[in-house]
Coordinates of C-alpha atoms and ligand atoms in Angstrom, one line a residue:
M1 CA 15.0 84.5 -126.5
A2 CA 17.3 83.0 -124.3
S3 CA 15.9 80.4 -121.7
H4 CA 18.4 81.3 -119.1
T5 CA 17.1 84.7 -118.4
T6 CA 17.6 85.8 -114.6
W7 CA 15.0 88.2 -114.6
Q8 CA 11.2 88.0 -113.6
P9 CA 8.5 90.9 -114.0
P10 CA 7.7 93.1 -111.3
E11 CA 4.7 93.7 -109.2
P12 CA 2.9 96.8 -110.0
D13 CA 3.5 98.1 -106.7
Q14 CA 7.0 98.3 -108.0
R15 CA 6.5 101.8 -109.7
G16 CA 8.7 103.9 -108.3
F17 CA 11.5 101.5 -107.2
T18 CA 15.0 102.3 -108.4
I19 CA 16.7 100.5 -111.1
E20 CA 19.2 98.8 -108.9
R21 CA 16.3 97.5 -106.8
H22 CA 14.4 96.4 -109.6
I23 CA 17.1 94.5 -111.2
L24 CA 18.1 92.9 -107.8
E25 CA 14.5 91.9 -107.4
G26 CA 14.3 90.2 -110.7
Q27 CA 17.6 88.3 -109.5
R28 CA 16.2 87.5 -106.5
S29 CA 12.9 85.5 -107.9
A30 CA 15.2 83.7 -110.5
K31 CA 16.5 80.3 -109.9
G32 CA 20.3 79.8 -110.0
A33 CA 20.9 83.5 -110.7
T34 CA 24.5 84.0 -110.0
G35 CA 24.2 88.1 -109.8
E36 CA 26.5 88.5 -112.6
L37 CA 23.8 90.0 -115.1
T38 CA 22.6 92.0 -112.2
A39 CA 26.1 93.8 -111.7
L40 CA 26.6 94.1 -115.4
L41 CA 23.3 95.8 -115.8
Q42 CA 24.2 98.0 -112.9
Q43 CA 27.7 99.1 -114.6
I44 CA 26.2 99.9 -117.7
T45 CA 23.4 102.0 -115.6
L46 CA 26.1 103.8 -114.2
C47 CA 28.0 104.7 -117.5
T48 CA 24.6 106.0 -119.1
K49 CA 24.0 108.2 -116.1
I50 CA 27.7 109.7 -116.6
I51 CA 27.0 110.1 -120.4
A52 CA 23.4 111.6 -119.3
S53 CA 25.4 114.3 -117.0
R54 CA 27.7 115.3 -119.9
V55 CA 25.1 115.2 -122.6
N56 CA 23.0 117.7 -120.4
M57 CA 26.2 120.2 -120.1
A58 CA 27.3 119.8 -124.1
G59 CA 26.4 123.0 -124.9
L60 CA 28.6 124.5 -122.3
A61 CA 31.2 121.9 -122.5
D62 CA 31.8 123.0 -126.3
H63 CA 31.7 126.5 -125.4
L64 CA 34.5 126.0 -122.9
G65 CA 36.2 123.9 -125.2
L66 CA 36.5 126.2 -128.0
T67 CA 38.7 128.8 -125.8
G68 CA 40.8 126.7 -123.4
E69 CA 40.4 123.0 -124.6
T70 CA 39.7 122.1 -120.8
N71 CA 36.3 122.2 -119.0
V72 CA 35.8 124.1 -115.5
Q73 CA 37.3 120.9 -113.7
G74 CA 40.5 120.9 -115.8
E75 CA 39.3 118.1 -117.9
E76 CA 40.1 117.5 -121.5
V77 CA 37.1 118.4 -123.6
Q78 CA 36.1 115.5 -125.7
K79 CA 33.4 115.2 -128.4
L80 CA 30.3 113.5 -126.8
D81 CA 30.4 110.3 -128.9
E82 CA 34.4 109.7 -128.0
L83 CA 33.5 110.4 -124.4
A84 CA 30.5 108.0 -124.2
N85 CA 32.5 105.4 -126.0
A86 CA 35.3 105.7 -123.8
T87 CA 32.7 105.5 -120.7
L88 CA 31.5 102.5 -121.8
I89 CA 34.8 100.7 -122.5
R90 CA 36.6 101.9 -119.4
N91 CA 33.8 101.1 -116.9
L92 CA 32.7 97.3 -118.7
S93 CA 36.2 96.2 -119.7
R94 CA 37.5 96.5 -116.3
G95 CA 34.4 95.6 -114.3
G96 CA 35.1 91.7 -114.1
K97 CA 31.9 90.8 -116.1
V98 CA 32.8 90.5 -119.8
C99 CA 35.0 89.0 -121.9
A100 CA 34.8 91.1 -124.9
L101 CA 32.8 93.9 -126.1
G102 CA 31.8 95.3 -129.5
S103 CA 31.3 99.1 -130.2
E104 CA 29.8 101.1 -133.1
E105 CA 33.0 103.2 -132.7
E106 CA 35.6 100.5 -132.6
S107 CA 36.5 98.1 -135.9
E108 CA 37.5 95.3 -133.7
P109 CA 36.5 93.5 -130.5
V110 CA 37.7 95.2 -127.5
L111 CA 38.8 92.8 -124.5
P112 CA 39.6 93.4 -121.0
P113 CA 42.9 95.1 -120.2
A114 CA 45.8 92.3 -119.3
G115 CA 45.5 91.8 -115.5
Y116 CA 41.5 92.3 -115.1
P117 CA 39.2 89.5 -114.9
T118 CA 36.7 88.4 -117.4
G119 CA 33.3 87.5 -117.4
K120 CA 30.8 85.4 -119.0
Y121 CA 29.1 87.7 -120.8
V122 CA 29.6 90.2 -124.0
V123 CA 27.9 93.4 -124.6
L124 CA 27.6 95.4 -128.1
F125 CA 26.9 99.0 -127.7
D126 CA 26.1 102.1 -129.7
P127 CA 27.6 104.7 -127.3
L128 CA 25.7 107.6 -128.8
D129 CA 22.9 107.0 -131.3
G130 CA 21.9 109.9 -133.6
S131 CA 25.1 111.9 -132.8
S132 CA 24.5 114.1 -135.6
N133 CA 21.6 115.6 -133.3
I134 CA 24.1 116.6 -130.5
D135 CA 24.6 120.2 -132.0
V136 CA 20.9 121.0 -132.4
N137 CA 19.8 119.7 -129.1
V138 CA 17.9 116.9 -130.4
S139 CA 17.2 113.5 -128.4
I140 CA 20.1 111.2 -128.7
G141 CA 20.8 107.9 -126.9
T142 CA 22.6 105.0 -126.0
I143 CA 21.8 101.2 -127.1
F144 CA 23.1 97.8 -125.8
S145 CA 22.9 94.3 -126.1
I146 CA 23.8 91.5 -124.4
H147 CA 24.9 87.9 -124.8
E148 CA 26.5 85.1 -123.3
R149 CA 30.0 84.0 -124.3
V150 CA 30.1 81.1 -126.5
S151 CA 33.8 80.4 -126.6
S152 CA 35.8 78.5 -124.1
G153 CA 37.9 79.7 -121.7
T154 CA 38.4 82.0 -119.0
T155 CA 40.5 84.7 -120.9
G156 CA 39.3 87.4 -123.5
G157 CA 36.6 86.2 -125.8
T158 CA 36.8 86.1 -129.6
V159 CA 34.7 87.9 -132.5
Q160 CA 32.5 84.6 -132.5
D161 CA 31.2 85.5 -129.0
L162 CA 30.0 88.9 -130.6
L163 CA 28.6 87.1 -133.8
Q164 CA 25.7 85.8 -132.2
A165 CA 22.0 86.0 -133.5
G166 CA 19.6 88.5 -131.5
V167 CA 17.5 85.7 -130.6
K168 CA 20.3 84.6 -128.2
Q169 CA 20.4 88.0 -126.5
V170 CA 20.0 87.5 -122.8
A171 CA 19.1 91.6 -122.5
A172 CA 18.9 94.9 -124.3
G173 CA 18.2 98.0 -123.6
Y174 CA 18.6 101.9 -124.6
V175 CA 18.7 105.0 -122.8
I176 CA 17.3 108.2 -124.5
Y177 CA 18.8 111.3 -123.5
G178 CA 15.6 113.7 -124.4
S179 CA 13.2 116.0 -122.6
S180 CA 14.0 113.8 -119.4
T181 CA 16.4 110.9 -119.6
M182 CA 15.2 107.3 -119.5
L183 CA 16.4 103.8 -119.5
V184 CA 14.1 101.0 -121.2
Y185 CA 15.3 97.6 -120.7
T186 CA 14.5 93.9 -121.3
T187 CA 15.8 90.7 -120.0
G188 CA 13.2 88.5 -122.0
Q189 CA 10.5 88.9 -119.5
G190 CA 8.7 92.4 -120.5
V191 CA 9.7 95.7 -121.2
H192 CA 10.3 98.1 -118.3
G193 CA 11.2 102.1 -118.3
F194 CA 12.9 104.1 -115.9
T195 CA 13.3 107.7 -115.4
L196 CA 16.2 109.8 -114.2
D197 CA 15.6 111.9 -111.7
P198 CA 18.7 114.4 -111.9
T199 CA 18.2 115.6 -108.4
V200 CA 18.7 112.2 -107.0
G201 CA 20.9 110.9 -109.6
D202 CA 19.1 107.6 -110.0
F203 CA 16.4 106.1 -112.4
F204 CA 13.1 105.1 -110.9
L205 CA 10.5 102.9 -112.5
S206 CA 8.2 104.7 -114.4
H207 CA 6.9 102.6 -117.2
V208 CA 5.8 99.1 -116.0
D209 CA 5.7 96.4 -118.7
I210 CA 5.2 98.3 -121.7
R211 CA 3.2 97.0 -124.5
I212 CA 3.3 98.6 -128.2
P213 CA -0.2 99.0 -129.5
T214 CA -1.0 96.3 -132.3
R215 CA -1.3 99.1 -134.8
G216 CA -0.4 102.8 -134.7
K217 CA -1.2 106.0 -136.8
I218 CA 2.0 107.1 -137.2
Y219 CA 4.9 106.3 -140.0
S220 CA 8.7 107.1 -139.3
V221 CA 11.2 107.1 -142.0
N222 CA 13.5 109.7 -144.0
E223 CA 11.4 110.5 -146.8
G224 CA 14.1 112.2 -148.7
N225 CA 15.3 108.9 -149.6
H226 CA 12.0 108.5 -151.7
A227 CA 13.5 108.4 -155.1
S228 CA 16.2 105.8 -154.2
W229 CA 13.7 103.2 -152.7
A230 CA 12.2 100.3 -154.3
P231 CA 8.8 100.3 -155.8
G232 CA 7.4 98.6 -152.9
V233 CA 8.7 100.8 -150.5
Q234 CA 7.4 103.9 -152.4
K235 CA 4.0 101.9 -152.6
W236 CA 3.6 101.2 -149.1
V237 CA 4.6 105.0 -147.9
A238 CA 1.9 106.1 -150.4
H239 CA -0.6 103.8 -148.9
L240 CA 0.1 105.1 -145.3
K241 CA -0.5 108.6 -146.7
T242 CA -3.8 107.7 -148.8
P243 CA -7.2 108.7 -146.7
S244 CA -9.2 105.6 -146.0
A245 CA -12.9 105.4 -145.5
D246 CA -12.6 104.0 -141.8
K247 CA -10.2 107.0 -140.9
Q248 CA -7.2 104.9 -139.8
R249 CA -5.5 106.5 -142.7
P250 CA -3.7 108.9 -143.4
Y251 CA -0.8 108.3 -140.9
S252 CA 1.1 111.3 -139.4
A253 CA 4.9 111.2 -140.0
R254 CA 7.3 112.0 -137.5
Y255 CA 11.0 111.4 -138.0
V256 CA 13.5 112.8 -135.6
G257 CA 16.5 111.1 -137.3
S258 CA 17.5 109.7 -134.1
L259 CA 16.8 105.9 -133.9
V260 CA 16.5 106.0 -130.1
A261 CA 13.9 108.8 -130.5
D262 CA 12.0 107.7 -133.2
F263 CA 12.0 104.0 -131.9
H264 CA 10.9 105.1 -128.2
R265 CA 8.1 107.1 -129.7
T266 CA 6.9 104.1 -131.7
L267 CA 7.1 101.9 -128.5
L268 CA 5.0 103.9 -126.6
K269 CA 2.5 105.2 -129.1
G270 CA 2.6 102.4 -131.9
G271 CA 3.1 102.5 -135.6
V272 CA 6.1 102.0 -137.6
F273 CA 9.7 103.1 -137.9
A274 CA 11.6 102.2 -141.3
Y275 CA 15.0 102.4 -142.6
P276 CA 14.8 100.6 -146.2
A277 CA 17.4 99.9 -148.5
D278 CA 18.0 102.4 -151.1
D279 CA 20.1 103.0 -154.1
K280 CA 23.1 104.3 -152.0
N281 CA 22.7 101.5 -149.0
A282 CA 21.8 98.4 -150.4
N283 CA 21.7 97.0 -146.9
G284 CA 20.0 99.8 -145.3
K285 CA 22.1 102.1 -143.1
L286 CA 21.4 100.9 -139.5
R287 CA 23.8 98.4 -137.7
L288 CA 22.4 94.9 -137.0
M289 CA 24.5 94.4 -133.8
Y290 CA 24.1 97.7 -132.2
E291 CA 20.8 99.0 -133.3
A292 CA 18.5 96.5 -135.2
S293 CA 18.7 93.4 -132.9
P294 CA 18.7 95.1 -129.6
L295 CA 15.6 97.4 -130.6
A296 CA 14.1 94.3 -132.3
M297 CA 14.1 92.2 -128.7
I298 CA 12.5 95.3 -127.0
A299 CA 9.8 95.6 -129.9
E300 CA 9.1 91.8 -129.6
Q301 CA 9.1 91.8 -126.0
A302 CA 6.6 94.8 -125.8
G303 CA 4.2 92.7 -128.3
G304 CA 5.6 94.5 -131.6
A305 CA 7.9 93.0 -134.7
A306 CA 10.9 93.7 -136.5
T307 CA 12.0 92.5 -139.7
T308 CA 14.3 93.3 -142.7
G309 CA 11.3 92.9 -145.0
K310 CA 12.4 89.3 -145.8
Q311 CA 13.6 88.3 -142.7
R312 CA 12.9 88.5 -138.7
I313 CA 15.8 90.7 -137.3
L314 CA 16.3 88.2 -134.6
D315 CA 17.1 85.4 -136.6
I316 CA 19.6 86.7 -138.4
Q317 CA 23.1 85.2 -138.0
P318 CA 25.8 88.1 -138.3
N319 CA 28.8 87.3 -140.4
E320 CA 30.5 90.5 -139.4
L321 CA 30.6 93.1 -136.6
H322 CA 29.4 96.2 -138.6
Q323 CA 26.7 94.2 -140.6
R324 CA 24.1 96.5 -141.8
V325 CA 20.3 95.4 -142.3
P326 CA 17.1 97.2 -143.7
L327 CA 14.9 97.6 -140.6
Y328 CA 10.8 97.7 -140.5
I329 CA 10.1 98.0 -136.9
G330 CA 7.4 98.7 -134.4
S331 CA 3.4 98.1 -134.1
K332 CA 2.8 94.1 -135.0
E333 CA 0.1 95.0 -137.9
D334 CA 2.1 97.7 -139.4
V335 CA 5.4 95.8 -139.7
E336 CA 3.2 93.0 -141.2
E337 CA 1.4 95.5 -143.5
A338 CA 5.2 97.0 -144.8
V339 CA 6.1 93.3 -145.5
R340 CA 2.9 92.7 -147.7
F341 CA 3.7 95.8 -149.5
L342 CA 7.4 95.1 -150.0
E343 CA 6.6 91.3 -151.3
G344 CA 4.5 93.0 -154.0
Ligands
FDP1 P1 23.4 109.2 -137.0 O1 23.6 109.4 -138.3 O2 22.8 110.9 -136.6 O3 24.0 108.5 -135.7 O4 22.5 105.0 -137.3 C1 22.7 106.5 -137.2 C2 21.6 107.5 -137.1 O5 21.7 108.7 -136.8 C3 20.2 107.0 -136.6 O6 20.3 107.2 -135.2 C4 19.0 107.6 -137.4 O7 18.0 106.6 -137.4 C5 19.8 107.2 -138.7 O8 20.9 107.5 -138.6 C6 19.3 108.7 -139.3 O9 19.7 108.6 -140.8 P2 19.3 109.7 -142.2 O10 20.1 111.0 -141.5 O11 19.8 109.0 -143.2 O12 18.0 109.7 -141.8

């Protein structure tokens, strides 16, 4: 991880701290911290609170949108994923802390508009992951990844600022819009989870220093793709389903189809999530920069692992913004076992 992290782990008595207080405590105890990362994380937090409130009203807004194309406040009704993307871009590009943004919804880097200040960070994000689940009220999420700019200059950044290996991330996190809304993030000093209290409108520290179990009992993969997997993947999944004398197997299957939801469960309960390469998707389906890399930083910070099957996710040097990778992520021993099967 980047050595210049500005965050320190909280004391146990920080449980119940607001996320703002938690971030500020981290800054307070970090030598040389300028407060810029703190401010950027606060901007991201605000965006996700806005998105959470819209996600909660999605059914109602869709209903109103069908009749008059405006909601009760007279606002134009947008699809949620467009709204999430626009919320992040509008707030972060004008917030003075970034020189460039990368969004899963945008083909090119987004730079701060003319006349707005730039900062020393870049943020990459998947504004609304699992969006095919919106209509059926299943958990969805926002994923973000923060790097320091590498190009010189004080104006807008370049694509090279965005194309950095995951190991150089300064911070990463996600928000899950589920039965409750939770924000989970790391700045390279452990993983911490906050739950949104909708009556107060703030995130409170609820999960201190999350550690992923070394081995779990759950596997998570779209088994509808079984016929188009490589033989090693097929054998691995068959192995997980085969009863063992020590009762460790068979594993239970869980697959939401929202990466954030499947990852969040894996982080808390252990086990493994995989989206392997298959005949349709030679490099898998998931995006390196917006999905695999930030979640890999979180998994490793929590004691887990993340790999393509051949390479540690965080070591991959990206060569394009929307690059895809196969992903095996979760409990260390489960991920290592998957790799042994893939290697044959
Ligand atoms: P979605 O297409 O609904 O946005 O990468 C996007 C993603 O969801 C992940 O959140 C999810 O894990 C995966 O795709 C689901 O893909 P399958 O439907 O092919 O299983």
